[in-house]
């Protein structure tokens, strides 16, 4: 089965097992406490009902009033500061629920607001996170150089470590601040920061809900908003570093498969044509596609070039040239992950056939890592290629054969 | 300034402006209703307090009890079905808050659970979403072939259209189902589905909270879970189609810049190797030295890369028969995409020019004149130097 399908199926299975395990553990941890608390509260409620002699209807009324008044306990929620807070919880998808639009118009606007705001925020955080990672990488390399270390390249492990430490640091700073301002324990404040910055946002702990904080304590309000946004950036940077590559894995495999299919097709054309030609100078040079690295590019050999000079109609020359170039380009395109649709034979020129055949192949790999190296694997006519042969190892004479 | 920095700054400014505008609109929409509702509730509260002769302290205590009983009113929340529901809200980051761990042990486990579960879920939804997109693309392609259409390629517009329609129908199906089972209006059920599938999850509307449904109605419970997970997949597929590419833009630009820098430093090291590249007709002789040849290859690579970026941008504009022509000159300022206005004279332009010789009349943002056959010969001569 294709790699992408296997990967997807295993991920689905993993997730379901993870959910089952989680459910079992939460059940074990919380069920008993829940039933005990429920018993206690119901007892208390019955006591109070008896004490004040509420009728059933009145009690239900009291309940309704209390529940509806709950958001109002925390002060004005929809004045500008509160609305800004709400807007943050919408577009970052935190969604505490401490305030939720009561009017239908508010609900409608909320939906449209989210449709545009959430992608914008996602892209913004990833963009800013990537910039931060680059900057940190630069700083780290300067630090390494200053310290006079032997090797100043920054490895992935360095970056992951720094990222992890910054996340922890952010959570601790927030926990300290909120436990001071909100009167929570450090652990509860840490839990609040964690639930907020992972955008889960239960709403069991919500900042800025002590009486009229939103309207009166402006510096604290500004700090809270900045903390949420900066914290999300730090988490976003860490996700950008570690998780983002996995999100594009399937599409890259798909692209690679399409490339392979295209090359195989070309190879078949190649062998078919080769059998009819006596030109052994430019024998079949179809490179096997190395997993994930190389691709075959077909560049004109001198013999073929002569054809270009021959008095063929201009259009045919153009056609041939175009087809070769477009094949070259589409190949490079996939390779660099630039193009989308994996249909290589896009030569729509009516007069040509796609016989960009028997050229010396150049395949290369451009590594997108922090230290970009360009490996070129060259082949000369008639030879097989060992992929991974670095360019420098080949003698200068080889160059001419290209 | 570097492109990535500009892009990032613009995005930050956009987001802040968006927040300000949103805050203003929400204020305008909700403030008045909030004030009136508060007044009504305060009056009612005072009435009840007078009727039963409750002091403020008493009422506060009553209030506390009622609020704490709120999650229990909805039924048992932590038996297996409820825990499963909770686990879903954690790893998908929906986070209703209808039930939240009250024990400290529960809180700690919740944090570790989220730490591993959220990336796993993100990757899973994107993976599955990509598979779905590929499958849909394949189906559409077959459909187009069956219908005997001339062009059977599936364009991005097709895919986006289909994606939008599936999102809308997912929301509508959920709205219909939940409005029936939870006794909400269709609009409120739609709002609930939307808030859930965007993972905002306010918690003002939560499914499975009526009549102890979690424990007594297993089919409805299973339906709700499957709906949430499938709906998130559909939304995830749409995001994978439309948004994911923008999240990797900065990194790709950074990569390209790094390659250019490496190339430049190498060409400078081999001492004037750049000279050969800037003069195509003479390059055939000069390219045979190994060091310069090396440069040339790298230069060619970069040019092809630029050309390909060109091609890619071209394909984004949906030009069907874009055919690349390389006119590569100066490496140092190789732009990957030349705007129409910049191309006055293609031969003297810097960097890579991606021109399109349109075979069909249509819009073209990049156009250079037809190149003469002599120019082709010059170019092909260059080929041999590789």
XYZ file of N, CA and C in Angstrom, chain A residues 4-5 8 11-12 15 18-20 22-27 29-31 33-34 38 41 45 48 52-55 58-59 61-63 65-70 72-73 76-80 83-84 86-88 90-91 93-97 100-104 106-111 113-117 123-124 126-128 130-131 134 187-188 191 194 198-202 204-205 244 246-248 250 254 305 308-309 314 318 322 328-329 332-333 336 338-340 348 366 368 372 374 391-392 396 399 402, chain B residues 4-5 8 11-12 15 18-20 22-27 29-31 33-35 37-38 41 44 48 51-52 54 58 62-63 66-70 72-73 76-80 83-84 86-88 90-91 93-97 100-104 106-109 111 113-114 116-117 122-124 126-128 130-131 134 187-188 191 194 198-202 204-205 244-245 247 250 254-256 259 262 266 293-294 297-298 301 304-305 307-309 311-312 316 321 323 373 376-377 380-381 383-384 386:
738
model
N 1.664 6.938 1.963
C 0.805 7.947 2.577
C -0.416 7.304 3.219
N -0.952 6.270 2.549
C -2.148 5.635 3.097
C -1.828 4.902 4.391
N -1.471 7.487 7.084
C -2.755 8.041 7.519
C -3.519 7.049 8.381
N -2.033 6.790 11.787
C -2.335 7.967 12.596
C -3.751 7.901 13.152
N -4.695 7.458 12.310
C -6.077 7.355 12.776
C -6.164 6.368 13.942
N -4.720 7.806 17.071
C -5.564 8.802 17.715
C -6.693 8.145 18.479
N -5.409 6.636 21.551
C -5.065 7.701 22.487
C -6.311 8.211 23.193
N -7.400 8.371 22.433
C -8.652 8.831 23.035
C -9.159 7.823 24.053
N -9.114 6.528 23.694
C -9.618 5.507 24.609
C -8.822 5.496 25.905
N -7.033 7.923 27.138
C -7.306 9.154 27.874
C -8.618 9.085 28.615
N -9.646 8.594 27.927
C -10.956 8.498 28.559
C -10.902 7.620 29.793
N -10.209 6.488 29.668
C -10.125 5.578 30.804
C -9.423 6.239 31.990
N -8.339 6.953 31.698
C -7.584 7.571 32.797
C -8.392 8.699 33.439
N -9.059 9.527 32.625
C -9.856 10.612 33.199
C -10.980 10.048 34.045
N -11.593 8.978 33.536
C -12.636 8.304 34.301
C -12.105 7.908 35.664
N -9.591 9.047 37.281
C -9.155 10.152 38.131
C -10.313 10.977 38.676
N -11.365 11.151 37.851
C -12.363 12.157 38.198
C -13.701 11.610 38.664
N -14.051 10.403 38.281
C -15.402 9.906 38.552
C -15.783 9.933 40.016
N -14.501 11.602 42.566
C -14.633 12.964 43.078
C -15.930 13.584 42.616
N -16.263 13.321 41.367
C -17.481 13.895 40.815
C -18.708 13.445 41.600
N -21.074 15.776 43.860
C -22.477 15.919 43.477
C -23.371 15.643 44.688
N -23.109 18.623 47.133
C -23.785 19.845 46.703
C -25.302 19.671 46.741
N -27.933 21.859 48.750
C -29.061 22.501 48.086
C -30.362 22.151 48.796
N -30.686 24.052 51.978
C -31.060 25.456 51.763
C -32.513 25.572 51.349
N -35.071 27.857 53.589
C -35.772 29.041 53.125
C -37.153 28.724 52.610
N -37.463 27.442 52.576
C -38.791 27.011 52.142
C -39.116 27.527 50.738
N -38.191 27.241 49.775
C -38.464 27.598 48.390
C -39.487 26.646 47.817
N -40.360 27.193 46.979
C -41.172 26.283 46.171
C -40.322 25.787 45.014
N -40.066 28.354 42.288
C -39.211 29.472 42.652
C -37.744 29.065 42.650
N -37.514 27.844 43.110
C -36.113 27.417 43.108
C -35.572 27.350 41.688
N -36.580 29.063 39.312
C -36.406 30.444 38.887
C -35.078 31.006 39.394
N -34.807 30.742 40.651
C -33.540 31.219 41.243
C -32.365 30.646 40.460
N -32.471 29.374 40.195
C -31.402 28.709 39.431
C -31.176 29.407 38.090
N -31.996 32.405 37.173
C -31.461 33.758 37.335
C -29.961 33.704 37.619
N -29.600 32.811 38.522
C -28.181 32.737 38.896
C -27.340 32.356 37.685
N -27.801 31.346 36.950
C -27.000 30.884 35.818
C -26.889 31.960 34.747
N -27.970 32.647 34.530
C -27.904 33.687 33.510
C -27.073 34.875 33.958
N -27.062 35.114 35.259
C -26.302 36.263 35.761
C -24.819 35.962 35.881
N -24.465 34.701 35.658
C -23.074 34.315 35.889
C -22.054 35.190 35.153
N -22.293 38.128 34.215
C -22.323 39.495 34.685
C -21.565 39.667 35.991
N -21.363 38.540 36.688
C -20.631 38.622 37.954
C -19.248 39.202 37.752
N -18.617 44.148 33.297
C -19.056 44.391 31.934
C -18.172 43.594 30.981
N -18.818 42.777 30.181
C -18.030 41.908 29.302
C -17.907 42.436 27.894
N -18.747 43.391 27.548
C -18.785 43.771 26.131
C -18.391 45.215 25.876
N -17.939 45.910 26.883
C -17.326 47.217 26.611
C -16.043 46.932 25.846
N -15.403 47.973 25.350
C -14.349 47.736 24.372
C -13.294 46.729 24.825
N -14.709 43.301 24.717
C -14.913 42.839 23.344
C -13.591 42.447 22.706
N -12.559 43.224 22.991
C -11.237 42.902 22.464
C -10.785 41.544 22.986
N -12.743 39.164 23.964
C -13.562 38.175 23.280
C -13.056 37.927 21.870
N -12.728 39.021 21.145
C -12.233 38.859 19.778
C -10.952 38.012 19.765
N -10.081 38.227 20.762
C -8.869 37.412 20.846
C -9.250 35.945 21.003
N -11.766 34.456 20.035
C -12.359 33.889 18.822
C -11.287 33.552 17.797
N -10.459 34.550 17.424
C -9.566 34.275 16.297
C -8.395 33.382 16.673
N -8.936 30.876 18.536
C -9.712 29.663 18.828
C -9.585 29.194 20.271
N -9.173 30.086 21.179
C -9.130 29.690 22.580
C -10.555 29.432 23.057
N -11.428 30.452 22.911
C -12.842 30.233 23.169
C -13.193 29.865 24.600
N -12.856 30.716 25.569
C -13.189 30.408 26.951
C -14.685 30.172 27.118
N -15.470 31.070 26.570
C -16.905 30.997 26.781
C -17.350 31.811 27.978
N -20.166 34.974 25.736
C -20.503 34.476 24.409
C -21.617 35.356 23.876
N -21.630 35.601 22.566
C -22.621 36.552 22.036
C -24.040 36.117 22.374
N -24.792 37.040 22.959
C -26.163 36.712 23.319
C -27.136 36.991 22.198
N -26.866 38.050 21.441
C -27.783 38.380 20.351
C -27.502 37.488 19.159
N -28.524 37.288 18.335
C -28.332 36.498 17.120
C -27.392 37.200 16.149
N -24.957 39.066 16.968
C -23.607 38.828 17.482
C -23.096 37.466 17.087
N -23.974 36.475 17.119
C -23.567 35.121 16.741
C -23.185 35.084 15.253
N -23.992 35.718 14.423
C -23.708 35.717 12.988
C -22.382 36.401 12.717
N -22.212 37.588 13.310
C -20.952 38.297 13.090
C -19.777 37.478 13.608
N -19.987 36.797 14.734
C -18.928 35.969 15.307
C -18.477 34.913 14.304
N -19.431 34.295 13.614
C -19.079 33.254 12.658
C -18.289 33.814 11.489
N -16.611 36.543 11.474
C -15.354 37.040 12.034
C -14.339 35.909 12.153
N -14.837 34.747 12.577
C -13.938 33.615 12.743
C -13.456 33.085 11.399
N -14.341 33.040 10.404
C -13.979 32.473 9.101
C -12.765 33.171 8.514
N -12.722 34.498 8.661
C -11.576 35.225 8.125
C -10.441 35.296 9.139
N -10.797 35.431 10.399
C -9.776 35.687 11.401
C -8.895 34.508 11.729
N -1.731 31.905 9.996
C -0.609 32.270 9.141
C 0.299 33.274 9.846
N -0.296 34.209 10.564
C 0.507 35.220 11.258
C 1.408 34.591 12.297
N 2.471 31.502 12.477
C 3.501 30.683 11.873
C 4.595 31.551 11.259
N 4.171 32.629 10.627
C 5.120 33.541 10.008
C 6.048 34.142 11.069
N 5.444 34.692 12.103
C 6.227 35.304 13.171
C 7.078 34.247 13.875
N 8.352 31.570 12.572
C 9.500 31.234 11.733
C 10.567 32.311 11.841
N 10.162 33.579 11.848
C 11.124 34.659 12.000
C 11.856 34.534 13.318
N 14.427 31.782 13.135
C 15.600 32.201 12.377
C 16.477 33.114 13.226
N 0.072 26.584 40.845
C -0.291 25.450 40.002
C -1.524 25.756 39.152
N -2.530 26.371 39.766
C -3.722 26.697 38.998
C -3.436 27.741 37.924
N -1.696 25.938 35.140
C -2.721 25.191 34.406
C -3.508 26.131 33.489
N -1.308 27.084 30.551
C -1.172 25.964 29.631
C -2.427 25.799 28.789
N -2.375 26.501 24.685
C -2.636 25.422 23.737
C -3.964 25.641 23.035
N -4.591 26.803 23.299
C -5.884 27.195 22.709
C -7.029 26.262 23.050
N -6.859 25.427 24.065
C -7.987 24.597 24.475
C -9.037 25.511 25.106
N -8.653 26.278 26.130
C -9.534 27.293 26.681
C -10.809 26.760 27.308
N -10.692 25.973 28.368
C -11.896 25.435 29.002
C -12.802 26.567 29.474
N -12.650 27.285 32.814
C -12.809 27.087 34.261
C -11.983 28.125 35.016
N -10.849 28.490 34.452
C -10.078 29.624 34.961
C -9.986 30.640 33.840
N 5.364 21.328 11.947
C 4.900 21.758 10.621
C 5.350 20.820 9.510
N 5.645 17.714 9.563
C 4.836 16.502 9.483
C 3.512 16.778 8.809
N 3.070 18.056 8.868
C 1.793 18.371 8.266
C 1.861 18.311 6.750
N 3.082 18.439 6.196
C 3.179 18.447 4.730
C 3.731 17.139 4.191
N 2.497 14.058 3.693
C 1.725 13.335 2.689
C 1.807 13.991 1.321
N 3.283 12.458 -2.122
C 2.437 12.412 -3.308
C 3.178 13.022 -4.495
N 21.815 18.916 -30.057
C 21.858 20.350 -30.298
C 22.029 20.640 -31.771
N 19.168 21.293 -33.615
C 18.567 22.602 -33.469
C 19.079 23.568 -34.524
N 20.333 23.379 -34.876
C 20.894 24.290 -35.864
C 20.451 23.933 -37.269
N 11.390 27.012 -37.741
C 11.658 27.642 -36.448
C 10.734 27.087 -35.371
N 11.706 25.584 -31.829
C 11.197 26.149 -30.586
C 10.510 25.076 -29.776
N 11.443 23.992 -26.243
C 10.475 24.253 -25.196
C 10.188 22.997 -24.399
N 12.537 19.906 -18.038
C 13.581 20.229 -17.089
C 12.988 20.975 -15.920
N 12.206 21.962 -16.315
C 11.690 22.831 -15.287
C 10.698 22.139 -14.396
N 12.549 20.083 -11.956
C 13.132 20.863 -10.873
C 12.042 21.350 -9.949
N 10.942 21.710 -10.568
C 9.858 22.257 -9.779
C 9.428 21.318 -8.684
N 11.971 20.936 -5.994
C 12.073 22.003 -5.015
C 10.736 22.249 -4.355
N 8.054 23.279 -5.558
C 7.450 24.556 -5.900
C 6.120 24.396 -6.604
N 6.077 23.350 -7.440
C 4.874 23.237 -8.247
C 3.831 22.399 -7.544
N 2.642 22.543 -7.994
C 1.539 21.827 -7.356
C 1.151 20.566 -8.069
N 2.245 20.870 -24.573
C 1.058 20.890 -25.391
C 1.367 21.300 -26.824
N 18.930 19.644 -3.848
C 19.153 20.867 -3.095
C 18.574 20.654 -1.719
N 17.333 21.541 1.773
C 16.753 22.724 2.396
C 17.084 22.860 3.851
N 22.964 24.796 3.499
C 22.522 24.312 2.197
C 23.700 23.838 1.387
N 24.715 21.771 -2.197
C 24.182 21.308 -3.462
C 25.002 20.130 -3.916
N 29.760 16.284 -6.161
C 30.305 16.836 -7.378
C 31.805 16.968 -7.303
N 32.256 17.352 -6.165
C 33.684 17.627 -6.091
C 34.547 16.402 -6.369
N 37.583 17.006 -13.417
C 37.145 18.116 -14.247
C 36.758 17.672 -15.647
N 33.164 17.260 -16.692
C 32.350 18.430 -16.974
C 32.108 18.535 -18.451
N 29.225 16.902 -20.269
C 27.880 17.465 -20.166
C 27.601 18.326 -21.385
N 10.527 38.142 3.797
C 9.863 37.452 4.899
C 9.524 38.434 6.026
N 10.441 39.378 6.262
C 10.192 40.312 7.353
C 9.010 41.211 7.028
N 5.861 39.259 7.480
C 5.510 39.060 8.879
C 4.951 40.337 9.497
N 1.483 40.978 8.354
C 0.531 40.075 9.002
C 0.227 40.518 10.424
N 1.254 40.960 11.144
C 1.014 41.392 12.517
C 0.075 42.592 12.534
N -3.451 41.560 11.777
C -4.126 40.890 12.879
C -4.581 41.889 13.933
N -7.495 43.757 12.711
C -8.653 42.874 12.704
C -9.245 42.768 14.101
N -8.379 42.641 15.101
C -8.859 42.556 16.476
C -9.588 43.834 16.882
N -8.995 44.983 16.534
C -9.620 46.253 16.914
C -10.998 46.387 16.268
N -12.922 44.013 15.179
C -13.836 43.039 15.784
C -14.332 43.496 17.129
N -13.413 44.022 17.933
C -13.814 44.480 19.267
C -14.865 45.579 19.159
N -14.645 46.509 18.245
C -15.594 47.601 18.094
C -16.970 47.080 17.685
N -16.975 46.150 16.755
C -18.269 45.645 16.282
C -18.982 44.845 17.366
N -18.248 43.997 18.085
C -18.879 43.225 19.145
C -19.430 44.146 20.221
N -18.651 45.182 20.531
C -19.121 46.168 21.501
C -20.458 46.736 21.056
N -22.606 45.520 19.023
C -23.696 44.554 18.917
C -24.207 44.094 20.270
N -23.303 43.950 21.244
C -23.672 43.217 22.448
C -23.835 44.087 23.689
N -23.222 45.251 23.727
C -23.208 46.035 24.966
C -24.598 46.368 25.476
N -27.524 45.008 24.892
C -28.270 43.841 25.369
C -27.733 43.390 26.719
N -26.420 43.496 26.883
C -25.819 43.098 28.150
C -26.374 43.947 29.289
N -26.450 45.256 29.063
C -26.913 46.161 30.118
C -28.363 45.860 30.467
N -30.053 43.085 29.965
C -30.201 41.778 30.574
C -29.771 41.819 32.042
N -28.675 42.514 32.315
C -28.185 42.609 33.677
C -29.240 43.272 34.553
N -32.093 40.877 35.262
C -31.711 39.827 36.204
C -31.556 40.385 37.612
N -34.974 40.850 39.092
C -35.584 39.566 39.451
C -34.930 39.013 40.718
N -36.731 38.065 44.318
C -36.671 36.761 44.980
C -36.085 36.919 46.388
N -38.770 38.231 48.558
C -39.842 37.276 48.792
C -39.463 36.297 49.898
N -38.224 35.836 49.860
C -37.817 34.834 50.838
C -36.975 35.418 51.942
N -34.044 36.898 51.994
C -32.660 36.428 51.985
C -31.726 37.612 52.125
N -26.587 35.151 52.290
C -27.316 33.928 52.002
C -27.418 33.692 50.506
N -26.170 30.648 48.145
C -27.081 29.939 47.241
C -26.548 29.954 45.813
N -26.069 31.136 45.431
C -25.511 31.308 44.089
C -24.354 30.348 43.870
N -25.558 26.821 43.407
C -26.185 26.612 42.092
C -25.130 26.520 41.007
N -24.160 27.443 41.043
C -23.147 27.439 39.990
C -22.310 26.168 40.036
N -22.007 25.716 41.237
C -21.191 24.510 41.322
C -21.964 23.273 40.887
N -23.278 23.330 41.040
C -24.090 22.192 40.630
C -24.295 22.152 39.128
N -23.955 23.239 38.473
C -24.274 23.364 37.038
C -23.790 22.182 36.208
N -23.148 19.233 37.121
C -23.804 17.996 37.541
C -25.222 17.909 37.035
N -25.813 19.063 36.788
C -27.174 19.064 36.258
C -27.227 18.343 34.931
N -23.900 12.767 34.571
C -22.580 12.324 34.988
C -21.583 12.664 33.897
N -20.542 13.383 34.261
C -19.623 13.877 33.237
C -18.356 13.053 33.095
N -18.058 12.236 34.067
C -16.737 11.595 34.029
C -16.790 10.087 33.915
N -17.954 9.522 33.749
C -17.975 8.109 33.425
C -17.414 7.970 32.024
N -17.239 6.743 31.544
C -16.413 6.564 30.343
C -16.835 7.437 29.167
N -15.908 10.956 29.778
C -14.459 11.149 29.731
C -13.961 11.143 28.305
N -14.548 10.261 27.501
C -14.164 10.211 26.091
C -14.480 11.547 25.424
N -14.707 14.383 26.915
C -13.743 15.348 27.426
C -12.391 15.196 26.726
N -11.964 13.948 26.553
C -10.669 13.724 25.896
C -10.684 14.296 24.478
N -11.816 14.136 23.784
C -11.924 14.711 22.440
C -11.759 16.225 22.516
N -10.182 17.910 24.546
C -8.816 18.318 24.883
C -7.910 18.234 23.666
N -7.849 17.044 23.024
C -6.829 16.907 21.977
C -7.205 17.634 20.690
N -8.475 20.541 20.893
C -8.423 21.911 21.419
C -9.762 22.633 21.362
N -10.858 21.881 21.243
C -12.155 22.548 21.278
C -12.353 23.163 22.664
N -12.271 22.317 23.696
C -12.277 22.833 25.059
C -13.544 23.546 25.484
N -14.688 22.877 25.434
C -15.933 23.520 25.850
C -15.821 24.064 27.268
N -15.324 23.219 28.176
C -15.308 23.600 29.572
C -16.560 23.163 30.299
N -14.553 20.146 33.466
C -13.115 20.406 33.548
C -12.597 19.670 34.768
N -11.371 19.164 34.702
C -10.889 18.350 35.815
C -10.869 19.155 37.107
N -11.476 18.604 38.130
C -11.503 19.312 39.400
C -10.376 18.872 40.318
N -9.937 17.612 40.164
C -8.819 17.178 40.991
C -7.516 17.692 40.398
N -6.531 17.874 41.269
C -5.220 18.328 40.777
C -4.564 17.266 39.914
N -6.118 15.228 37.983
C -6.772 15.347 36.681
C -6.183 16.487 35.870
N -5.897 17.587 36.518
C -5.335 18.739 35.810
C -3.948 18.396 35.250
N -3.124 17.743 36.099
C -1.770 17.404 35.650
C -1.833 16.444 34.467
N -2.661 15.401 34.612
C -2.765 14.450 33.506
C -3.287 15.139 32.256
N -2.770 18.141 31.276
C -1.699 18.880 30.595
C -0.771 17.956 29.812
N -1.520 15.022 28.764
C -2.342 14.426 27.711
C -2.418 15.351 26.500
N -2.593 16.634 26.775
C -2.683 17.603 25.681
C -1.344 17.743 24.972
N 0.977 15.683 24.278
C 1.217 14.682 23.238
C 0.059 14.623 22.249
N -1.154 14.793 22.773
C -2.314 14.566 21.928
C -2.544 15.609 20.861
N -3.252 17.106 15.244
C -2.999 18.018 14.122
C -2.469 17.246 12.917
N -1.438 16.435 13.162
C -0.832 15.690 12.061
C -1.843 14.717 11.469
N -2.644 14.083 12.325
C -3.606 13.113 11.827
C -4.630 13.776 10.929
N -4.428 16.581 9.260
C -3.843 17.058 8.014
C -3.547 15.903 7.076
N -3.068 14.808 7.653
C -2.769 13.633 6.851
C -4.037 13.100 6.175
N -5.068 12.918 6.981
C -6.320 12.411 6.447
C -6.931 13.409 5.474
N -5.363 15.488 3.561
C -4.643 15.428 2.287
C -5.088 14.216 1.483
N -5.298 13.079 2.144
C -5.765 11.891 1.442
C -7.124 12.158 0.813
N -6.760 14.331 -2.245
C -6.252 13.566 -3.381
C -7.353 12.707 -3.982
N -30.711 27.677 13.694
C -29.639 28.661 13.715
C -28.690 28.426 14.870
N -29.243 28.128 16.053
C -28.372 27.896 17.202
C -27.566 26.621 17.034
N -24.796 27.430 14.668
C -23.795 28.193 15.421
C -22.956 27.240 16.283
N -20.604 25.299 14.028
C -19.522 26.158 13.561
C -18.488 26.368 14.649
N -14.638 24.836 14.293
C -13.484 25.724 14.217
C -12.634 25.609 15.473
N -12.989 24.675 16.348
C -12.315 24.386 17.612
C -12.301 25.563 18.589
N -13.149 26.551 18.352
C -13.227 27.638 19.322
C -13.826 27.091 20.612
N -15.045 26.506 20.487
C -15.638 25.808 21.611
C -15.951 26.665 22.823
N -16.857 27.624 22.663
C -17.199 28.476 23.787
C -17.730 27.662 24.950
N -21.117 27.662 25.340
C -22.457 28.160 25.612
C -23.503 27.169 25.118
N -23.211 26.484 24.033
C -24.033 25.360 23.595
C -23.140 24.134 23.587
N -2.419 25.805 4.294
C -1.143 25.219 4.703
C 0.039 25.800 3.945
N -0.175 26.087 2.633
C 0.939 26.600 1.847
C 1.431 27.940 2.377
N 1.554 28.806 5.421
C 2.284 28.654 6.676
C 3.739 28.296 6.423
N 7.368 31.567 4.583
C 8.585 32.180 5.119
C 9.763 31.227 5.062
N 13.234 31.671 3.046
C 14.500 31.637 3.782
C 15.467 30.659 3.131
N 14.944 29.508 2.738
C 15.759 28.498 2.077
C 16.352 29.052 0.788
N 15.510 29.712 0.016
C 15.953 30.250 -1.252
C 17.060 31.281 -1.034
N 20.308 29.609 -0.231
C 20.952 29.045 -1.414
C 21.628 30.116 -2.233
N 24.833 31.071 -0.579
C 25.890 30.063 -0.769
C 26.478 30.181 -2.158
N 30.321 31.124 -3.118
C 31.151 30.210 -3.897
C 31.691 30.883 -5.137
N 33.442 25.741 -14.096
C 32.351 24.863 -14.486
C 31.450 24.564 -13.296
N 32.084 24.351 -12.184
C 31.333 24.113 -10.956
C 30.394 25.272 -10.695
N 27.519 25.289 -12.999
C 26.454 24.333 -12.649
C 25.592 24.908 -11.538
N 26.278 25.430 -10.521
C 25.502 25.998 -9.433
C 24.667 27.155 -9.917
N 21.825 25.814 -11.674
C 20.846 25.309 -10.712
C 19.998 26.444 -10.183
N 17.705 27.683 -12.824
C 16.560 26.806 -13.032
C 15.592 26.973 -11.884
N 16.171 27.138 -10.704
C 15.330 27.300 -9.535
C 14.488 28.553 -9.677
N 13.818 30.072 -12.416
C 12.887 29.880 -13.514
C 11.693 29.084 -13.061
N 12.000 28.099 -12.226
C 10.914 27.274 -11.755
C 10.003 27.999 -10.812
N 10.597 28.865 -9.992
C 9.715 29.670 -9.149
C 8.811 30.468 -10.058
N 7.884 29.661 -13.038
C 6.886 28.742 -13.557
C 5.776 28.516 -12.563
N 6.200 28.367 -11.322
C 5.211 28.092 -10.285
C 4.241 29.247 -10.161
N 0.253 29.454 -10.953
C -0.731 29.989 -10.022
C -1.694 30.906 -10.747
N -0.591 27.366 -21.033
C 0.552 26.955 -21.861
C 1.739 27.863 -21.625
N 5.341 28.583 -21.237
C 6.578 27.904 -21.622
C 7.747 28.782 -21.222
N 15.615 33.419 -33.710
C 16.305 32.117 -33.796
C 17.762 32.217 -33.381
N 18.026 31.725 -29.877
C 17.912 30.322 -29.515
C 19.241 29.623 -29.668
N 19.940 29.975 -30.759
C 21.206 29.303 -30.997
C 22.200 29.646 -29.911
N 21.282 27.634 -26.962
C 21.618 26.218 -27.035
C 23.107 26.004 -26.971
N 23.834 26.979 -27.465
C 25.288 26.860 -27.321
C 25.629 26.818 -25.852
N 23.899 25.636 -23.548
C 23.566 24.340 -22.990
C 24.777 23.440 -22.976
N 25.551 23.478 -24.072
C 26.644 22.530 -24.158
C 27.699 22.816 -23.100
N 27.214 23.258 -20.116
C 26.921 22.597 -18.844
C 27.643 21.285 -18.898
